[in-house]
Amino acid sequence: MIAVENILRERIFNKERIVDLLNADANESKFIFEEAARIKKKYIGNKVHLRGLIELTNKCSKNCFYCGIASSNKKINRYCLSMDEIERAIKFTDDNNYGSIVIQSGELQSEEFVSYVEKILHKIVEISWGRLGVTLSCGEQSEDTYRRWREAGAHRYLLRIESSDENHYYKLHPKNAKHNFQTRINAIKSLKETGYQTGTGVMIGSPFQTIENLADDLLFMRDLDIDMCGMGPYIEHEDTPLFQYKNICFSKEDRLQLSLKMIAILRIMMKDINIASTTAMQTLVNGGREMALKAGANILMPNTTPSNYRENYSLYKNKPGMDEEAEDSKQSIETLIERAGYEVAYSEKGNAKHYYNRLVSSAV
Ligand code: 5AD
């Protein structure tokens, strides 16, 4: 094992070295976090960009073993926001100068759903006069759908790979045509080809995952040359098949430390990408999102879903902000960012710098 300081000095991030970094103890981890903070300051600056999050629908055609909105979970009420409700959320995000909006949903491929999203995208452009940046997170879709949504105004897309190791992927998902590992990878690639700022990410500390898997996940993101990343700790949900393995998972403390190290190492490896400080961080520990910002994240996503729907969008248990109105979330997000020592970047889209840099470097 090579000392953390030497790895950071030499800047060679192969699998073995990344494993060493992920295994670093609390004393050594300090160096990783210091280096990530230095790089973040230099390449990203002091600003945190916001994305007003709309959880459009919890209807989902998939059956991921970890997820509370999987179609086999009969214990939740399924909803889809009406255009009126969505318009209100768009106006809230725009009136408060968040700069960007994220539409997240269960994975549906019907023409009805695809055209509803298309209509929503037109509405966002219309209401905000094109001021708002638009990210979609609506799962695997055909290239044609990705193109339609791109043309309707979306320009960023987040599709998590969840695990870049094929064997581990099938511990988290049923092995069938609807949950095909290669199809998912192809979908991420097709997003890039369609011209989206493309993001992916993984769950950290999920059952059967190893430190080696996590090192591979970071290399996967680097090799794919992604523009954005959203990753966070796995949180067990009692109404899912993976709940039975809760006793063989990493401890909560280990998941927290691993998540922070994953963010910090990714920031060191991919200096100019956008990294989200995710809600799951906050679910795991109070103050988790603040810690993620300090570890290298630069994006926060205040929830603007009408509060009466939020409990039904429980991907995992104890999600924070369940009973808060959007206004409260705004206040708490601002306080959080300032407490972490950063500044809210209002009225800016906050596109990934990496996206522009990769376009420039592929043009020369
Ligand atoms: N714990 C943590 N993250 C989860 N997600 C879904 N279920 C869980 C869970 N139990 C994440 C997945 C998905 C995103 C929308 O939420 O990574 O891509």
Short mmCIF file of C-alpha atoms and ligand atoms in Angstrom, two decimals:
data_model
loop_
_atom_site.label_atom_id
_atom_site.label_comp_id
_atom_site.label_asym_id
_atom_site.label_seq_id
_atom_site.Cartn_x
_atom_site.Cartn_y
_atom_site.Cartn_z
CA MET A 1 0.00 0.00 0.00
CA ILE A 2 1.35 3.43 -0.99
CA ALA A 3 0.91 6.40 1.36
CA VAL A 4 -2.00 8.66 0.43
CA GLU A 5 0.24 11.72 0.19
CA ASN A 6 2.44 10.00 -2.38
CA ILE A 7 -0.52 8.93 -4.50
CA LEU A 8 -1.85 12.48 -4.51
CA ARG A 9 1.57 13.87 -5.43
CA GLU A 10 2.15 11.39 -8.25
CA ARG A 11 -1.40 11.75 -9.61
CA ILE A 12 -1.55 8.29 -11.12
CA PHE A 13 -5.05 7.04 -10.54
CA ASN A 14 -5.18 3.41 -11.50
CA LYS A 15 -7.41 0.86 -9.80
CA GLU A 16 -4.85 -0.17 -7.19
CA ARG A 17 -4.16 3.39 -6.11
CA ILE A 18 -7.83 4.31 -6.00
CA VAL A 19 -8.46 1.30 -3.78
CA ASP A 20 -5.71 2.57 -1.47
CA LEU A 21 -7.36 5.99 -1.36
CA LEU A 22 -10.78 4.50 -0.64
CA ASN A 23 -9.23 2.45 2.17
CA ALA A 24 -7.53 5.48 3.73
CA ASP A 25 -8.23 5.92 7.43
CA ALA A 26 -9.51 9.15 8.97
CA ASN A 27 -6.02 10.66 9.34
CA GLU A 28 -5.00 9.95 5.77
CA SER A 29 -8.39 10.93 4.35
CA LYS A 30 -7.72 14.49 5.47
CA PHE A 31 -5.14 14.80 2.68
CA ILE A 32 -7.67 13.59 0.11
CA PHE A 33 -10.25 16.13 1.26
CA GLU A 34 -7.69 18.95 1.32
CA GLU A 35 -6.58 18.18 -2.21
CA ALA A 36 -10.19 17.97 -3.45
CA ALA A 37 -10.97 21.33 -1.80
CA ARG A 38 -7.92 22.91 -3.43
CA ILE A 39 -8.91 21.61 -6.86
CA LYS A 40 -12.54 22.60 -6.42
CA LYS A 41 -11.51 26.14 -5.49
CA LYS A 42 -9.23 26.43 -8.49
CA TYR A 43 -11.49 24.88 -11.17
CA ILE A 44 -15.01 25.49 -9.85
CA GLY A 45 -14.68 28.41 -7.45
CA ASN A 46 -16.79 29.22 -4.43
CA LYS A 47 -20.23 29.00 -5.98
CA VAL A 48 -22.84 26.30 -5.54
CA HIS A 49 -25.42 26.01 -8.32
CA LEU A 50 -29.02 25.08 -7.59
CA ARG A 51 -31.45 22.84 -9.46
CA GLY A 52 -35.12 23.06 -8.53
CA LEU A 53 -36.16 19.40 -8.40
CA ILE A 54 -39.55 18.22 -9.63
CA GLU A 55 -40.42 14.58 -8.96
CA LEU A 56 -42.80 14.26 -11.89
CA THR A 57 -44.17 10.77 -11.29
CA ASN A 58 -43.43 7.73 -9.14
CA LYS A 59 -44.99 5.42 -11.72
CA CYS A 60 -42.24 3.13 -12.92
CA SER A 61 -42.02 0.16 -15.24
CA LYS A 62 -38.89 -1.22 -13.60
CA ASN A 63 -38.12 -3.43 -10.66
CA CYS A 64 -34.74 -2.38 -9.30
CA PHE A 65 -34.14 -4.37 -6.10
CA TYR A 66 -33.12 -1.33 -4.00
CA CYS A 67 -35.73 1.19 -5.01
CA GLY A 68 -38.89 2.11 -3.12
CA ILE A 69 -40.81 3.11 -6.27
CA ALA A 70 -40.14 -0.18 -8.08
CA SER A 71 -43.30 -1.35 -9.84
CA SER A 72 -43.69 -4.38 -7.58
CA ASN A 73 -44.08 -2.19 -4.47
CA LYS A 74 -47.83 -2.15 -3.92
CA LYS A 75 -47.61 -0.13 -0.70
CA ILE A 76 -47.33 3.31 -2.28
CA ASN A 77 -49.87 5.45 -4.05
CA ARG A 78 -48.85 6.21 -7.59
CA TYR A 79 -49.16 9.79 -8.81
CA CYS A 80 -48.28 11.97 -11.76
CA LEU A 81 -48.15 15.75 -11.34
CA SER A 82 -50.66 17.74 -13.37
CA MET A 83 -49.55 20.48 -15.75
CA ASP A 84 -50.89 23.05 -13.26
CA GLU A 85 -48.76 21.65 -10.46
CA ILE A 86 -45.74 21.54 -12.72
CA GLU A 87 -46.27 25.12 -13.87
CA ARG A 88 -46.32 26.24 -10.25
CA ALA A 89 -43.03 24.45 -9.57
CA ILE A 90 -41.45 25.96 -12.71
CA LYS A 91 -42.57 29.45 -11.67
CA PHE A 92 -41.27 28.92 -8.16
CA THR A 93 -37.86 27.88 -9.49
CA ASP A 94 -37.74 30.79 -11.92
CA ASP A 95 -39.10 33.42 -9.50
CA ASN A 96 -36.49 32.39 -6.96
CA ASN A 97 -33.70 32.60 -9.53
CA TYR A 98 -32.50 29.04 -8.99
CA GLY A 99 -31.18 29.08 -12.56
CA SER A 100 -31.99 25.45 -13.37
CA ILE A 101 -34.63 22.80 -13.09
CA VAL A 102 -34.45 19.00 -12.88
CA ILE A 103 -37.29 16.73 -13.91
CA GLN A 104 -36.93 13.33 -12.27
CA SER A 105 -39.32 10.42 -12.68
CA GLY A 106 -39.82 6.70 -12.68
CA GLU A 107 -38.92 5.04 -15.94
CA LEU A 108 -41.78 5.02 -18.46
CA GLN A 109 -41.51 4.72 -22.21
CA SER A 110 -45.08 5.14 -23.42
CA GLU A 111 -45.78 7.74 -26.09
CA GLU A 112 -48.13 9.39 -23.60
CA PHE A 113 -45.27 9.89 -21.14
CA VAL A 114 -42.71 10.93 -23.75
CA SER A 115 -45.01 13.59 -25.17
CA TYR A 116 -46.01 14.79 -21.67
CA VAL A 117 -42.33 15.40 -20.87
CA GLU A 118 -41.99 17.15 -24.22
CA LYS A 119 -44.88 19.45 -23.32
CA ILE A 120 -43.34 20.17 -19.92
CA LEU A 121 -40.05 21.09 -21.59
CA HIS A 122 -41.82 23.54 -23.89
CA LYS A 123 -43.56 24.99 -20.84
CA ILE A 124 -40.25 25.50 -19.01
CA VAL A 125 -38.80 27.36 -21.98
CA GLU A 126 -41.97 29.42 -22.35
CA ILE A 127 -42.39 30.36 -18.68
CA SER A 128 -38.72 31.18 -18.07
CA TRP A 129 -38.02 32.67 -21.53
CA GLY A 130 -35.19 30.19 -21.81
CA ARG A 131 -33.59 31.42 -18.59
CA LEU A 132 -33.66 28.04 -16.86
CA GLY A 133 -31.17 25.27 -17.45
CA VAL A 134 -32.98 21.95 -17.84
CA THR A 135 -31.82 18.53 -16.65
CA LEU A 136 -33.79 15.35 -17.19
CA SER A 137 -33.49 12.21 -15.12
CA CYS A 138 -36.14 9.93 -16.62
CA GLY A 139 -34.21 6.74 -17.19
CA GLU A 140 -33.41 4.69 -20.26
CA GLN A 141 -35.13 5.84 -23.43
CA SER A 142 -34.70 5.32 -27.15
CA GLU A 143 -32.32 7.57 -29.06
CA ASP A 144 -35.35 9.06 -30.78
CA THR A 145 -36.88 10.06 -27.42
CA TYR A 146 -33.59 11.54 -26.23
CA ARG A 147 -33.49 13.58 -29.44
CA ARG A 148 -37.10 14.76 -29.08
CA TRP A 149 -36.50 15.92 -25.52
CA ARG A 150 -33.24 17.59 -26.51
CA GLU A 151 -35.04 19.50 -29.25
CA ALA A 152 -37.80 20.48 -26.82
CA GLY A 153 -35.28 22.20 -24.55
CA ALA A 154 -33.50 19.71 -22.28
CA HIS A 155 -29.74 19.96 -22.39
CA ARG A 156 -28.51 17.88 -19.47
CA TYR A 157 -29.37 14.28 -18.60
CA LEU A 158 -28.48 12.15 -15.62
CA LEU A 159 -28.64 8.38 -15.95
CA ARG A 160 -26.92 6.51 -13.16
CA ILE A 161 -25.20 3.25 -13.97
CA GLU A 162 -25.74 2.30 -10.28
CA SER A 163 -22.82 -0.15 -10.54
CA SER A 164 -20.32 -0.41 -13.38
CA ASP A 165 -19.55 -4.05 -12.56
CA GLU A 166 -21.82 -6.32 -14.57
CA ASN A 167 -22.01 -9.05 -11.91
CA HIS A 168 -22.77 -6.56 -9.20
CA TYR A 169 -25.28 -4.78 -11.44
CA TYR A 170 -27.31 -7.99 -11.54
CA LYS A 171 -27.26 -8.23 -7.76
CA LEU A 172 -29.09 -4.90 -7.78
CA HIS A 173 -31.39 -5.56 -10.74
CA PRO A 174 -33.27 -8.55 -12.12
CA LYS A 175 -31.47 -10.14 -15.05
CA ASN A 176 -33.93 -9.62 -17.88
CA ALA A 177 -34.50 -7.54 -21.00
CA LYS A 178 -35.87 -4.59 -19.04
CA HIS A 179 -32.80 -4.37 -16.83
CA ASN A 180 -29.95 -5.03 -19.20
CA PHE A 181 -26.50 -3.80 -18.20
CA GLN A 182 -25.27 -3.22 -21.75
CA THR A 183 -28.47 -1.40 -22.73
CA ARG A 184 -27.90 0.99 -19.86
CA ILE A 185 -24.32 1.70 -20.88
CA ASN A 186 -25.47 2.23 -24.46
CA ALA A 187 -28.13 4.65 -23.25
CA ILE A 188 -25.51 6.75 -21.45
CA LYS A 189 -23.39 6.77 -24.61
CA SER A 190 -26.33 7.72 -26.78
CA LEU A 191 -27.06 10.68 -24.47
CA LYS A 192 -23.57 11.94 -25.14
CA GLU A 193 -23.99 11.44 -28.86
CA THR A 194 -27.29 13.29 -28.84
CA GLY A 195 -25.47 16.30 -27.46
CA TYR A 196 -26.53 16.31 -23.81
CA GLN A 197 -24.29 17.27 -20.97
CA THR A 198 -24.24 13.76 -19.66
CA GLY A 199 -24.14 12.54 -16.12
CA THR A 200 -24.03 9.22 -14.37
CA GLY A 201 -23.38 7.91 -10.90
CA VAL A 202 -23.59 4.99 -8.53
CA MET A 203 -24.97 4.01 -5.17
CA ILE A 204 -22.26 3.70 -2.58
CA GLY A 205 -22.25 0.85 -0.08
CA SER A 206 -24.99 -1.23 -1.69
CA PRO A 207 -25.20 -4.94 -0.81
CA PHE A 208 -22.42 -7.12 -2.30
CA GLN A 209 -20.43 -4.09 -3.44
CA THR A 210 -16.66 -4.12 -2.85
CA ILE A 211 -14.10 -1.33 -2.60
CA GLU A 212 -12.71 -2.65 -5.90
CA ASN A 213 -16.14 -2.14 -7.50
CA LEU A 214 -16.14 1.47 -6.33
CA ALA A 215 -12.65 2.06 -7.75
CA ASP A 216 -13.90 0.65 -11.06
CA ASP A 217 -16.93 2.95 -10.88
CA LEU A 218 -14.64 5.99 -10.73
CA LEU A 219 -12.58 4.71 -13.65
CA PHE A 220 -15.80 4.06 -15.58
CA MET A 221 -16.83 7.69 -15.12
CA ARG A 222 -13.42 8.92 -16.20
CA ASP A 223 -13.28 6.63 -19.25
CA LEU A 224 -16.76 7.72 -20.30
CA ASP A 225 -15.62 11.31 -19.91
CA ILE A 226 -18.86 12.33 -18.20
CA ASP A 227 -19.81 15.95 -17.51
CA MET A 228 -21.80 15.44 -14.32
CA CYS A 229 -22.11 12.99 -11.49
CA GLY A 230 -24.80 12.26 -8.95
CA MET A 231 -23.87 9.59 -6.45
CA GLY A 232 -24.76 8.92 -2.88
CA PRO A 233 -24.95 6.26 -0.20
CA TYR A 234 -27.24 3.29 -0.51
CA ILE A 235 -30.08 3.54 2.00
CA GLU A 236 -32.03 0.41 2.82
CA HIS A 237 -35.77 0.42 2.19
CA GLU A 238 -37.88 -2.14 4.02
CA ASP A 239 -40.27 -2.68 1.11
CA THR A 240 -37.56 -3.79 -1.30
CA PRO A 241 -35.91 -7.19 -1.92
CA LEU A 242 -32.45 -5.95 -0.91
CA PHE A 243 -33.62 -5.08 2.59
CA GLN A 244 -32.92 -8.65 3.68
CA TYR A 245 -29.19 -7.98 3.25
CA LYS A 246 -29.09 -4.97 5.55
CA ASN A 247 -26.83 -6.78 7.97
CA ILE A 248 -24.13 -7.52 5.42
CA CYS A 249 -23.87 -3.93 4.13
CA PHE A 250 -21.18 -1.44 5.02
CA SER A 251 -22.03 0.34 8.30
CA LYS A 252 -23.61 3.79 8.08
CA GLU A 253 -20.34 5.42 9.13
CA ASP A 254 -18.43 3.48 6.46
CA ARG A 255 -21.01 4.46 3.83
CA LEU A 256 -20.66 8.09 4.84
CA GLN A 257 -16.87 8.06 4.69
CA LEU A 258 -16.85 6.09 1.43
CA SER A 259 -19.33 8.50 -0.16
CA LEU A 260 -17.26 11.51 0.84
CA LYS A 261 -14.08 9.88 -0.43
CA MET A 262 -15.76 8.91 -3.73
CA ILE A 263 -16.76 12.55 -4.25
CA ALA A 264 -13.33 13.86 -3.31
CA ILE A 265 -11.41 11.38 -5.48
CA LEU A 266 -13.71 12.05 -8.44
CA ARG A 267 -13.16 15.79 -8.01
CA ILE A 268 -9.39 15.20 -8.05
CA MET A 269 -9.64 12.94 -11.13
CA MET A 270 -12.20 15.02 -13.08
CA LYS A 271 -11.57 18.58 -12.03
CA ASP A 272 -14.16 20.54 -14.01
CA ILE A 273 -17.27 18.31 -13.87
CA ASN A 274 -20.44 19.06 -11.91
CA ILE A 275 -20.89 16.86 -8.86
CA ALA A 276 -24.18 16.84 -6.95
CA SER A 277 -24.48 16.80 -3.22
CA THR A 278 -27.35 14.31 -3.05
CA THR A 279 -30.38 13.98 -0.82
CA ALA A 280 -29.28 10.48 0.18
CA MET A 281 -26.24 12.05 1.91
CA GLN A 282 -28.62 14.01 4.11
CA THR A 283 -30.76 10.95 4.76
CA LEU A 284 -27.75 9.04 5.97
CA VAL A 285 -26.60 11.73 8.41
CA ASN A 286 -27.76 15.15 9.39
CA GLY A 287 -25.42 17.65 7.69
CA GLY A 288 -24.48 15.10 5.02
CA ARG A 289 -25.05 17.45 2.10
CA GLU A 290 -22.84 20.08 3.68
CA MET A 291 -20.09 17.49 4.10
CA ALA A 292 -20.47 16.50 0.44
CA LEU A 293 -19.99 20.14 -0.65
CA LYS A 294 -16.84 20.38 1.41
CA ALA A 295 -15.61 17.10 -0.09
CA GLY A 296 -15.90 18.44 -3.65
CA ALA A 297 -19.55 18.60 -4.73
CA ASN A 298 -20.85 21.86 -6.29
CA ILE A 299 -24.54 21.27 -7.05
CA LEU A 300 -27.59 21.18 -4.75
CA MET A 301 -31.13 20.23 -5.69
CA PRO A 302 -33.84 21.82 -3.55
CA ASN A 303 -37.06 19.85 -3.82
CA THR A 304 -39.95 21.78 -5.38
CA THR A 305 -42.38 18.86 -5.65
CA PRO A 306 -45.72 19.75 -4.01
CA SER A 307 -45.33 18.44 -0.45
CA ASN A 308 -48.45 16.23 -0.51
CA TYR A 309 -46.77 13.97 -3.08
CA ARG A 310 -43.36 13.73 -1.54
CA GLU A 311 -43.93 10.76 0.73
CA ASN A 312 -44.90 8.69 -2.30
CA TYR A 313 -41.59 9.45 -3.99
CA SER A 314 -39.66 7.59 -1.34
CA LEU A 315 -36.85 5.84 -3.16
CA TYR A 316 -35.53 5.10 0.32
CA LYS A 317 -36.82 5.63 3.82
CA ASN A 318 -36.48 8.83 5.89
CA LYS A 319 -35.87 11.10 2.94
CA PRO A 320 -35.55 14.64 4.37
CA GLY A 321 -37.84 17.53 3.45
CA MET A 322 -40.88 15.25 3.24
CA ASP A 323 -43.19 17.67 4.96
CA GLU A 324 -41.58 20.93 3.92
CA GLU A 325 -43.08 23.33 1.46
CA ALA A 326 -40.72 24.42 -1.30
CA GLU A 327 -40.23 27.77 0.41
CA ASP A 328 -38.83 26.10 3.54
CA SER A 329 -36.51 23.99 1.49
CA LYS A 330 -35.15 27.13 -0.16
CA GLN A 331 -34.37 28.70 3.20
CA SER A 332 -32.71 25.61 4.57
CA ILE A 333 -30.66 25.11 1.41
CA GLU A 334 -29.36 28.69 1.54
CA THR A 335 -28.38 28.36 5.17
CA LEU A 336 -26.69 25.05 4.47
CA ILE A 337 -24.59 26.47 1.62
CA GLU A 338 -23.51 29.48 3.62
CA ARG A 339 -22.69 27.35 6.64
CA ALA A 340 -20.45 25.20 4.44
CA GLY A 341 -18.57 28.39 3.45
CA TYR A 342 -19.91 28.73 -0.09
CA GLU A 343 -22.08 31.14 -2.01
CA VAL A 344 -25.36 30.45 -3.86
CA ALA A 345 -25.02 31.10 -7.58
CA TYR A 346 -28.40 32.63 -8.39
CA SER A 347 -29.74 33.10 -11.93
CA GLU A 348 -27.02 31.01 -13.55
CA LYS A 349 -27.57 27.78 -15.43
CA GLY A 350 -24.39 26.32 -14.00
CA ASN A 351 -23.50 24.19 -16.99
CA ALA A 352 -20.63 21.76 -16.52
CA LYS A 353 -17.36 23.43 -17.46
CA HIS A 354 -16.18 20.02 -18.54
CA TYR A 355 -18.78 19.95 -21.32
CA TYR A 356 -17.32 23.04 -22.96
CA ASN A 357 -13.77 21.91 -22.38
CA ARG A 358 -14.40 18.55 -24.02
CA LEU A 359 -16.10 20.19 -27.02
CA VAL A 360 -13.14 22.50 -27.47
CA SER A 361 -10.60 19.71 -27.12
CA SER A 362 -12.45 17.46 -29.60
CA ALA A 363 -12.57 20.32 -32.13
CA VAL A 364 -8.78 20.78 -32.28
N1 5AD B 1 -30.71 4.12 -1.64
C1 5AD B 1 -30.01 5.09 -2.24
N2 5AD B 1 -30.27 5.55 -3.46
C2 5AD B 1 -31.32 5.02 -4.10
N3 5AD B 1 -31.83 5.27 -5.30
C3 5AD B 1 -32.91 4.49 -5.48
N4 5AD B 1 -33.10 3.71 -4.41
C4 5AD B 1 -32.12 4.03 -3.54
C5 5AD B 1 -31.77 3.56 -2.26
N5 5AD B 1 -32.47 2.60 -1.66
C6 5AD B 1 -31.20 6.18 -6.23
C7 5AD B 1 -30.76 5.44 -7.49
C8 5AD B 1 -31.54 6.12 -8.58
C9 5AD B 1 -31.85 7.46 -7.97
C10 5AD B 1 -33.03 8.15 -8.55
O1 5AD B 1 -32.08 7.19 -6.62
O2 5AD B 1 -29.38 5.62 -7.70
O3 5AD B 1 -30.83 6.25 -9.77
#
